[in-house]
CSV table of C-alpha atoms in Angstrom, one decimal:
chain,number,residue,atom,x,y,z
A,27,UNK,CA,-12.0,-10.2,4.0
A,28,UNK,CA,-10.6,-9.2,7.4
A,29,UNK,CA,-11.5,-6.2,9.5
A,30,UNK,CA,-8.6,-3.4,9.0
A,31,UNK,CA,-9.7,-0.4,11.6
A,32,UNK,CA,-10.9,0.5,14.6
A,33,UNK,CA,-12.4,4.0,15.5
A,34,UNK,CA,-10.1,6.3,16.9
A,35,UNK,CA,-12.1,8.0,20.1
A,36,UNK,CA,-15.5,8.5,19.1
A,37,UNK,CA,-16.6,11.3,17.5
A,38,UNK,CA,-20.1,11.7,15.7
A,39,UNK,CA,-18.6,14.1,12.4
A,40,UNK,CA,-22.1,14.3,10.3
A,41,UNK,CA,-24.9,12.9,9.8
A,42,UNK,CA,-25.3,9.0,8.5
A,43,UNK,CA,-26.6,9.5,5.7
A,44,UNK,CA,-24.3,12.1,4.1
A,45,UNK,CA,-20.9,9.5,5.0
A,46,UNK,CA,-23.1,7.0,3.6
A,47,UNK,CA,-23.2,8.8,0.9
A,48,UNK,CA,-19.7,9.1,0.4
A,49,UNK,CA,-19.1,5.5,0.4
A,50,UNK,CA,-21.5,4.7,-2.3
A,51,UNK,CA,-20.2,8.1,-4.1
A,52,UNK,CA,-16.8,6.0,-3.9
A,53,UNK,CA,-18.4,2.2,-4.5
A,54,UNK,CA,-18.9,4.7,-8.2
A,55,UNK,CA,-14.5,5.3,-8.6
A,56,UNK,CA,-14.4,1.5,-8.2
A,57,UNK,CA,-15.3,0.6,-11.2
A,58,UNK,CA,-16.8,3.1,-13.8
A,59,UNK,CA,-13.2,4.7,-14.9
A,60,UNK,CA,-11.4,1.2,-15.9
A,61,UNK,CA,-14.8,-0.6,-17.6
A,62,UNK,CA,-15.2,2.9,-19.5
A,63,UNK,CA,-12.6,2.1,-21.6
A,64,UNK,CA,-14.1,-0.8,-23.2
A,65,UNK,CA,-16.5,0.8,-25.7
A,66,UNK,CA,-13.5,3.4,-27.3
A,67,UNK,CA,-10.7,0.1,-26.9
A,68,UNK,CA,-11.5,-0.1,-31.1
A,69,UNK,CA,-11.2,4.1,-31.1
A,70,UNK,CA,-7.5,4.2,-29.2
A,71,UNK,CA,-5.9,1.5,-31.1
A,72,UNK,CA,-7.4,3.3,-34.2
A,73,UNK,CA,-5.5,6.7,-32.9
A,74,UNK,CA,-2.6,4.8,-30.7
A,75,UNK,CA,-2.4,2.0,-33.1
A,76,UNK,CA,-2.2,-1.0,-30.8
A,77,UNK,CA,-3.5,-4.1,-32.2
A,78,UNK,CA,-5.5,-6.4,-29.9
A,79,UNK,CA,-2.8,-8.2,-27.7
A,80,UNK,CA,-1.5,-5.3,-26.9
A,81,UNK,CA,-5.1,-3.7,-26.2
A,82,UNK,CA,-4.7,-7.2,-23.8
A,83,UNK,CA,-2.4,-5.9,-22.1
A,84,UNK,CA,-3.8,-2.6,-21.2
A,85,UNK,CA,-6.5,-3.4,-20.0
A,86,UNK,CA,-5.5,-6.0,-16.7
A,87,UNK,CA,-3.0,-2.7,-15.8
A,88,UNK,CA,-5.3,-2.3,-12.6
A,89,UNK,CA,-5.6,-6.5,-12.6
A,90,UNK,CA,-2.4,-6.3,-12.0
A,91,UNK,CA,-2.5,-3.1,-9.4
A,92,UNK,CA,-5.1,-5.1,-7.5
A,93,UNK,CA,-1.9,-8.0,-6.6
A,94,UNK,CA,0.9,-5.5,-6.4
A,95,UNK,CA,-1.1,-2.4,-4.2
A,96,UNK,CA,-3.6,-5.2,-1.5
A,97,UNK,CA,-1.0,-5.9,0.3
A,98,UNK,CA,0.6,-2.8,1.0
A,99,UNK,CA,-2.7,-1.4,1.4
A,100,UNK,CA,-3.0,-1.7,5.2
A,101,UNK,CA,-0.1,-0.2,5.7
A,102,UNK,CA,-1.0,2.8,4.6
A,103,UNK,CA,-4.2,3.2,6.3
A,104,UNK,CA,-1.6,2.5,9.1
A,105,UNK,CA,0.3,5.4,8.4
A,106,UNK,CA,-2.5,8.0,7.3
A,107,UNK,CA,-6.0,6.6,9.1
A,108,UNK,CA,-8.4,4.9,7.1
A,109,UNK,CA,-10.0,8.7,6.1
A,110,UNK,CA,-7.5,9.7,4.4
A,111,UNK,CA,-5.8,6.5,2.7
A,112,UNK,CA,-9.4,6.9,1.0
A,113,UNK,CA,-8.8,10.5,0.0
A,114,UNK,CA,-5.4,9.3,-1.4
A,115,UNK,CA,-7.5,6.7,-2.8
A,116,UNK,CA,-9.6,9.0,-5.0
A,117,UNK,CA,-6.8,11.9,-5.7
A,118,UNK,CA,-4.7,8.6,-7.6
A,119,UNK,CA,-7.5,8.0,-9.3
A,120,UNK,CA,-7.8,11.9,-10.4
A,121,UNK,CA,-4.2,11.5,-11.2
A,122,UNK,CA,-4.7,8.6,-13.7
A,123,UNK,CA,-7.6,9.6,-15.6
A,124,UNK,CA,-6.4,13.0,-15.9
A,125,UNK,CA,-3.0,11.7,-17.3
A,126,UNK,CA,-4.0,9.1,-19.5
A,127,UNK,CA,-5.7,11.1,-21.5
A,128,UNK,CA,-2.5,12.2,-22.7
A,129,UNK,CA,-2.3,11.3,-25.9
A,130,UNK,CA,0.4,9.0,-25.8
A,131,UNK,CA,0.8,5.0,-25.3
A,132,UNK,CA,3.1,5.5,-22.5
A,133,UNK,CA,0.5,8.0,-20.5
A,134,UNK,CA,-2.2,5.5,-21.7
A,135,UNK,CA,-0.2,3.0,-19.6
A,136,UNK,CA,0.6,4.7,-16.9
A,137,UNK,CA,-2.2,6.5,-16.1
A,138,UNK,CA,-4.5,3.3,-15.8
A,139,UNK,CA,-2.4,1.5,-13.6
A,140,UNK,CA,-2.1,4.5,-11.4
A,141,UNK,CA,-6.2,3.8,-11.9
A,142,UNK,CA,-6.2,0.4,-11.2
A,143,UNK,CA,-3.8,1.4,-7.9
A,144,UNK,CA,-5.8,3.7,-6.4
A,145,UNK,CA,-9.0,0.7,-6.9
A,146,UNK,CA,-6.8,-0.9,-5.1
A,147,UNK,CA,-6.9,1.3,-1.3
A,148,UNK,CA,-10.6,1.5,-2.0
A,149,UNK,CA,-11.6,-2.0,-2.8
A,150,UNK,CA,-9.7,-3.2,0.4
A,151,UNK,CA,-10.3,-0.3,2.9
A,152,UNK,CA,-14.6,0.2,1.7
A,153,UNK,CA,-15.7,-3.1,3.1
A,154,UNK,CA,-13.6,-1.9,6.6
A,155,UNK,CA,-15.3,1.7,6.4
A,156,UNK,CA,-19.0,0.1,6.8
A,157,UNK,CA,-18.0,-2.6,8.7
A,158,UNK,CA,-16.9,0.1,11.1
A,159,UNK,CA,-19.6,2.5,10.8
A,160,UNK,CA,-22.3,0.1,10.1
A,161,UNK,CA,-22.2,-2.9,11.8
A,162,UNK,CA,-26.0,-4.2,12.1
A,163,UNK,CA,-26.3,-3.4,8.5
A,164,UNK,CA,-22.7,-4.7,6.7
A,165,UNK,CA,-25.6,-7.1,4.0
A,166,UNK,CA,-27.9,-4.3,2.9
A,167,UNK,CA,-25.2,-1.5,2.6
A,168,UNK,CA,-23.5,-4.1,0.5
A,169,UNK,CA,-25.2,-4.9,-1.6
A,170,UNK,CA,-26.3,-1.2,-1.8
A,171,UNK,CA,-22.7,0.1,-2.6
A,172,UNK,CA,-21.7,-3.2,-5.0
A,173,UNK,CA,-25.6,-1.5,-6.5
A,174,UNK,CA,-24.5,2.2,-7.4
A,175,UNK,CA,-21.4,0.3,-8.4
A,176,UNK,CA,-22.6,-1.5,-11.0
A,177,UNK,CA,-25.0,1.3,-12.1
A,178,UNK,CA,-22.3,3.8,-12.5
A,179,UNK,CA,-20.1,1.7,-15.0
A,180,UNK,CA,-23.4,0.8,-17.1
A,181,UNK,CA,-23.2,4.1,-17.2
A,182,UNK,CA,-20.2,5.1,-18.2
A,183,UNK,CA,-19.7,2.6,-20.5
A,184,UNK,CA,-23.1,3.3,-21.9
A,185,UNK,CA,-21.9,7.3,-22.5
A,186,UNK,CA,-18.1,6.8,-24.1
A,187,UNK,CA,-18.9,6.8,-27.5
A,188,UNK,CA,-21.6,9.6,-27.6
A,189,UNK,CA,-20.0,11.0,-26.0
A,190,UNK,CA,-16.6,11.0,-28.1
A,191,UNK,CA,-19.3,11.2,-30.9
A,192,UNK,CA,-20.0,15.0,-30.0
A,193,UNK,CA,-16.9,16.6,-29.1
A,194,UNK,CA,-14.0,17.5,-31.4
A,195,UNK,CA,-11.4,15.9,-28.9
A,196,UNK,CA,-12.8,12.3,-29.4
A,197,UNK,CA,-11.6,9.8,-27.5
A,198,UNK,CA,-9.8,11.7,-24.8
A,199,UNK,CA,-13.3,14.0,-24.2
A,200,UNK,CA,-15.3,10.9,-23.2
A,201,UNK,CA,-12.6,9.3,-20.6
A,202,UNK,CA,-11.7,13.2,-19.1
A,203,UNK,CA,-14.9,14.2,-18.5
A,204,UNK,CA,-15.2,10.7,-15.6
A,205,UNK,CA,-12.8,12.3,-13.2
A,206,UNK,CA,-15.9,14.3,-12.2
A,207,UNK,CA,-17.0,11.1,-10.3
A,208,UNK,CA,-13.4,11.1,-7.5
A,209,UNK,CA,-13.9,15.0,-7.8
A,210,UNK,CA,-17.7,15.3,-6.7
A,211,UNK,CA,-16.4,12.5,-4.0
A,212,UNK,CA,-13.8,14.3,-2.8
A,213,UNK,CA,-15.6,17.1,-2.1
A,214,UNK,CA,-18.6,14.9,-0.2
A,215,UNK,CA,-15.8,13.1,1.8
A,216,UNK,CA,-13.6,16.2,2.7
A,217,UNK,CA,-15.9,16.1,6.4
A,218,UNK,CA,-14.7,13.0,7.1
A,219,UNK,CA,-11.1,13.6,7.2
A,220,UNK,CA,-10.9,15.3,10.6
A,221,UNK,CA,-11.9,11.3,11.3
A,222,UNK,CA,-9.0,9.6,11.7
A,223,UNK,CA,-9.6,6.1,12.1
A,224,UNK,CA,-6.1,3.7,12.9
A,225,UNK,CA,-6.1,-0.7,11.2
A,226,UNK,CA,-6.6,-2.4,14.4
A,227,UNK,CA,-3.1,-4.6,15.6
A,228,UNK,CA,-3.5,-8.0,14.3
A,229,UNK,CA,-4.3,-9.5,17.5
A,230,UNK,CA,-3.0,-13.2,16.1
A,231,UNK,CA,0.3,-12.3,14.8
A,232,UNK,CA,0.6,-11.7,18.8
A,233,UNK,CA,0.9,-15.5,18.9
A,234,UNK,CA,3.7,-16.1,17.5
A,235,UNK,CA,3.6,-19.4,15.4
A,236,UNK,CA,-0.2,-19.1,15.0
A,237,UNK,CA,-0.5,-17.4,12.1
A,238,UNK,CA,2.0,-19.5,9.8
A,239,UNK,CA,0.3,-22.2,11.1
A,240,UNK,CA,-3.0,-21.4,9.8
A,241,UNK,CA,-1.4,-19.7,6.1
A,242,UNK,CA,0.3,-23.2,5.5
A,243,UNK,CA,-3.2,-25.3,6.5
A,244,UNK,CA,-4.7,-23.3,3.9
A,245,UNK,CA,-2.3,-23.7,1.1
A,246,UNK,CA,-2.1,-26.6,1.1
A,247,UNK,CA,-6.0,-28.2,1.0
A,248,UNK,CA,-8.0,-28.9,-2.0
A,249,UNK,CA,-10.7,-27.0,-0.5
A,250,UNK,CA,-8.4,-23.8,-0.9
A,251,UNK,CA,-7.4,-24.0,-3.9
A,252,UNK,CA,-11.0,-25.3,-5.0
A,253,UNK,CA,-12.4,-21.7,-3.9
A,254,UNK,CA,-9.4,-19.9,-5.5
A,255,UNK,CA,-10.0,-21.6,-8.7
A,256,UNK,CA,-13.9,-20.6,-8.9
A,257,UNK,CA,-12.6,-17.4,-8.5
A,258,UNK,CA,-10.2,-16.8,-10.7
A,259,UNK,CA,-12.1,-18.1,-13.3
A,260,UNK,CA,-14.7,-16.5,-12.7
A,261,UNK,CA,-12.6,-12.9,-12.8
A,262,UNK,CA,-10.8,-14.8,-15.7
A,263,UNK,CA,-13.9,-14.1,-17.4
A,264,UNK,CA,-15.7,-11.2,-16.3
A,265,UNK,CA,-12.1,-9.3,-17.3
A,266,UNK,CA,-12.1,-10.8,-20.6
A,267,UNK,CA,-15.8,-10.1,-21.4
A,268,UNK,CA,-15.8,-6.7,-19.9
A,269,UNK,CA,-12.8,-6.1,-22.3
A,270,UNK,CA,-14.0,-7.3,-25.6
A,271,UNK,CA,-17.6,-7.6,-25.7
A,272,UNK,CA,-17.9,-4.0,-27.2
A,273,UNK,CA,-15.4,-5.3,-30.0
A,274,UNK,CA,-17.7,-8.1,-30.1
A,275,UNK,CA,-20.2,-6.8,-31.3
A,276,UNK,CA,-19.1,-5.0,-34.1
A,277,UNK,CA,-17.3,-7.4,-35.1
A,278,UNK,CA,-20.8,-9.3,-35.5
A,279,UNK,CA,-22.6,-5.8,-36.8
A,280,UNK,CA,-23.4,-3.8,-34.2
A,281,UNK,CA,-23.0,-0.1,-34.1
A,282,UNK,CA,-20.5,1.4,-31.3
A,283,UNK,CA,-23.5,3.2,-29.4
A,284,UNK,CA,-25.3,-0.6,-28.9
A,285,UNK,CA,-22.4,-2.2,-28.4
A,286,UNK,CA,-21.8,0.9,-25.9
A,287,UNK,CA,-24.9,0.3,-24.3
A,288,UNK,CA,-24.6,-3.4,-24.4
A,289,UNK,CA,-21.6,-3.1,-22.4
A,290,UNK,CA,-23.1,-1.1,-20.0
A,291,UNK,CA,-26.1,-3.7,-18.9
A,292,UNK,CA,-23.0,-5.8,-18.6
A,293,UNK,CA,-21.9,-3.7,-15.6
A,294,UNK,CA,-25.8,-3.7,-14.5
A,295,UNK,CA,-27.1,-6.7,-14.7
A,296,UNK,CA,-23.5,-8.3,-12.8
A,297,UNK,CA,-24.7,-5.5,-9.6
A,298,UNK,CA,-28.0,-7.1,-9.2
A,299,UNK,CA,-27.7,-10.9,-7.8
A,300,UNK,CA,-26.1,-8.7,-4.5
A,301,UNK,CA,-30.0,-8.8,-4.0
A,302,UNK,CA,-30.4,-11.9,-4.5
A,303,UNK,CA,-27.5,-13.7,-2.8
A,304,UNK,CA,-26.9,-11.6,-0.2
A,305,UNK,CA,-29.4,-12.1,2.1
A,306,UNK,CA,-30.2,-15.3,1.2
A,307,UNK,CA,-26.4,-17.0,1.3
A,308,UNK,CA,-26.7,-17.1,5.6
A,309,UNK,CA,-29.7,-19.0,5.3
A,310,UNK,CA,-27.7,-22.1,3.0
A,311,UNK,CA,-26.0,-24.4,4.3
A,312,UNK,CA,-24.8,-25.8,1.2
A,313,UNK,CA,-24.2,-23.9,-2.3
A,314,UNK,CA,-23.8,-26.6,-5.0
A,315,UNK,CA,-26.2,-26.6,-6.6
A,316,UNK,CA,-26.1,-22.5,-7.0
A,317,UNK,CA,-21.9,-22.6,-7.3
A,318,UNK,CA,-22.6,-25.0,-10.3
A,319,UNK,CA,-25.7,-22.6,-12.2
A,320,UNK,CA,-24.5,-19.3,-12.0
A,321,UNK,CA,-20.8,-20.3,-14.2
A,322,UNK,CA,-23.8,-22.4,-16.6
A,323,UNK,CA,-25.0,-19.0,-17.6
A,324,UNK,CA,-22.2,-17.9,-18.0
A,325,UNK,CA,-21.8,-20.9,-20.4
A,326,UNK,CA,-24.9,-20.3,-22.1
A,327,UNK,CA,-23.9,-16.4,-22.6
A,328,UNK,CA,-20.7,-17.6,-24.3
A,329,UNK,CA,-22.1,-19.9,-26.4
A,330,UNK,CA,-25.2,-17.9,-27.4
A,331,UNK,CA,-22.3,-15.5,-28.6
A,332,UNK,CA,-20.4,-17.8,-30.9
A,333,UNK,CA,-24.1,-19.3,-32.1
A,334,UNK,CA,-26.5,-16.4,-32.5
A,335,UNK,CA,-24.8,-13.1,-31.7
A,336,UNK,CA,-28.3,-11.2,-32.6
A,337,UNK,CA,-29.4,-12.0,-30.0
A,338,UNK,CA,-26.6,-10.0,-27.7
A,339,UNK,CA,-29.1,-8.8,-25.6
A,340,UNK,CA,-30.1,-12.0,-23.7
A,341,UNK,CA,-26.7,-13.4,-23.8
A,342,UNK,CA,-25.2,-10.4,-22.3
A,343,UNK,CA,-27.5,-10.5,-19.1
A,344,UNK,CA,-27.1,-14.1,-18.1
A,345,UNK,CA,-22.9,-12.9,-18.8
A,346,UNK,CA,-23.2,-10.2,-15.8
A,347,UNK,CA,-25.6,-12.2,-13.8
A,348,UNK,CA,-23.9,-14.8,-13.6
A,349,UNK,CA,-20.2,-13.5,-13.1
A,350,UNK,CA,-21.9,-10.8,-10.5
A,351,UNK,CA,-22.9,-14.1,-9.0
A,352,UNK,CA,-20.8,-16.2,-9.0
A,353,UNK,CA,-18.5,-13.2,-8.0
A,354,UNK,CA,-20.3,-12.5,-4.7
A,355,UNK,CA,-20.6,-16.5,-4.6
A,356,UNK,CA,-16.9,-16.9,-4.3
A,357,UNK,CA,-16.3,-13.8,-1.6
A,358,UNK,CA,-19.0,-15.3,0.9
A,359,UNK,CA,-17.0,-19.3,0.8
A,360,UNK,CA,-14.2,-17.4,2.1
A,361,UNK,CA,-15.9,-16.7,5.1
A,362,UNK,CA,-17.8,-19.8,5.5
A,363,UNK,CA,-15.0,-22.8,4.7
A,364,UNK,CA,-13.0,-21.3,7.0
A,365,UNK,CA,-12.5,-22.1,10.9
A,366,UNK,CA,-12.0,-18.7,12.5
A,367,UNK,CA,-11.7,-15.1,11.0
A,368,UNK,CA,-7.6,-15.5,10.6
A,369,UNK,CA,-7.8,-18.5,8.2
A,370,UNK,CA,-11.1,-16.6,6.4
A,371,UNK,CA,-7.8,-14.4,6.2
A,372,UNK,CA,-5.3,-16.2,5.0
A,373,UNK,CA,-8.7,-17.8,2.5
A,374,UNK,CA,-9.0,-14.6,1.6
A,375,UNK,CA,-5.1,-13.5,0.6
A,376,UNK,CA,-4.8,-16.8,-1.6
A,377,UNK,CA,-7.9,-16.2,-3.5
A,378,UNK,CA,-7.7,-13.7,-4.5
A,379,UNK,CA,-4.2,-13.0,-5.3
A,380,UNK,CA,-4.3,-16.4,-7.2
A,381,UNK,CA,-7.6,-15.3,-8.2
A,382,UNK,CA,-6.6,-11.5,-10.0
A,383,UNK,CA,-3.1,-13.2,-11.4
A,384,UNK,CA,-5.5,-15.6,-13.4
A,385,UNK,CA,-7.6,-13.3,-14.4
A,386,UNK,CA,-5.1,-10.8,-15.9
A,387,UNK,CA,-4.6,-13.5,-18.2
A,388,UNK,CA,-7.5,-13.3,-19.5
A,389,UNK,CA,-8.1,-10.1,-21.9
A,390,UNK,CA,-4.6,-9.9,-23.2
A,391,UNK,CA,-5.2,-14.6,-24.0
A,392,UNK,CA,-8.7,-14.2,-25.5
A,393,UNK,CA,-6.4,-10.7,-27.7
A,394,UNK,CA,-3.9,-12.7,-29.4
A,395,UNK,CA,-6.1,-15.7,-30.5
A,396,UNK,CA,-8.8,-13.0,-32.0
A,397,UNK,CA,-4.7,-11.5,-33.7
A,398,UNK,CA,-4.2,-15.2,-34.6
A,399,UNK,CA,-7.5,-15.9,-36.1
A,400,UNK,CA,-9.0,-12.8,-37.5
A,401,UNK,CA,-12.8,-13.9,-34.9
A,402,UNK,CA,-14.3,-14.0,-31.6
A,403,UNK,CA,-14.8,-17.9,-33.1
A,404,UNK,CA,-12.7,-19.5,-31.0
A,405,UNK,CA,-12.6,-16.9,-28.3
A,406,UNK,CA,-15.2,-17.6,-27.8
A,407,UNK,CA,-15.0,-21.5,-27.1
A,408,UNK,CA,-12.7,-21.5,-24.7
A,409,UNK,CA,-14.3,-19.4,-22.9
A,410,UNK,CA,-17.1,-21.6,-23.0
A,411,UNK,CA,-14.9,-23.9,-22.2
A,412,UNK,CA,-13.4,-22.8,-18.9
A,413,UNK,CA,-17.5,-21.5,-17.9
A,414,UNK,CA,-17.0,-25.9,-17.4
A,415,UNK,CA,-14.1,-25.9,-16.2
A,416,UNK,CA,-15.9,-23.8,-13.9
A,417,UNK,CA,-19.1,-25.0,-12.6
A,418,UNK,CA,-16.9,-28.3,-11.8
A,419,UNK,CA,-15.2,-26.3,-9.3
A,420,UNK,CA,-18.0,-24.7,-7.8
A,421,UNK,CA,-20.0,-27.6,-7.0
A,422,UNK,CA,-16.8,-29.1,-5.0
A,423,UNK,CA,-16.5,-25.6,-3.3
A,424,UNK,CA,-19.9,-25.6,-2.5
A,425,UNK,CA,-20.3,-28.5,-0.4
A,426,UNK,CA,-20.6,-27.4,3.2
A,427,UNK,CA,-17.2,-28.4,4.6
A,428,UNK,CA,-14.7,-26.1,6.4
A,429,UNK,CA,-11.3,-26.2,6.0
A,430,UNK,CA,-9.0,-28.5,8.2
A,431,UNK,CA,-8.1,-27.0,11.5
A,432,UNK,CA,-3.3,-26.8,11.0
A,433,UNK,CA,-1.8,-29.4,13.8
A,434,UNK,CA,1.0,-28.5,16.0
A,435,UNK,CA,3.5,-30.0,13.7
A,436,UNK,CA,2.7,-27.9,10.9
């Protein structure tokens, strides 16, 4: 990701610990409000009367919001400032949480779409906030907020079914209680609103033709497509298993509570690889072995769920760790495979836009396969095949190479 902002005249408004607390709280809002839906998906289907294909479409709404909203976030930050843009993202997330429990399909879809839009703003701006305020500790703080994001998502997923069972309002109460997260975060973040950090002007834009030249070089590069496919397939697999894991486990005899707990474990397992890979990546010149091995972890997880679902605890750990490590690798490739900041920005834009579009195909496709077959066997086979493809792409993307320099004639 490119650095989106610089500080206006520097004023220390709060202790660094307060700012760190705000960053970690914002991170808690960037996964849990969305991923915690999956343990309640069957209840939602029963209450509102939609099939697995429609449920799959429901689960891709945040991904589509990422694709649509993300390109506009820098403009939003230029108008409002970094701090106020993040506060607005929290307001939008809270509004989406409240809207989705109103008891209709339209409200559910609109609410989840709003949540996705708010998360998209946070996804883009939070790394810039860390870069601006803690430039000497980016890797450490990034690892901390990724881990915090996973822990909160795990807690939310594990609590959804018990909360729904313990209230007369059922799934609506369980899904509404998550609004506490953005509300508390807004309270902690409020003091930061008196500060206004503006997006930095893109220096490259002043050089006229340099920008489109670099973008053309990226889109025509096989290496760029390898990085894009590595990220896209991993995102497709993660959001597929995130959407359907509770239903897969329920069909294999697991209780709703156990399925919800394992879904929470998936979120937690996806966060822990950051503690190892973030400090390790700068020391590795070649990432082929890691980029090949992490999809193989997911491959074993999918085969295990298919053939031995009773060992789901093991397979969920492998799926979470494999997808989490692959995601960190994909983000790292956007810097490692580029020659400079502008090329890195172009590669990041290409990989994330096409990657999330590819990811959006996963949940509805797998849901449609389930509707056709009446079981998850074919769906898990497809996921296993995609894991093999991802391992091959990872071997290519992990080579110690960089994108080609753009020629003046391009």
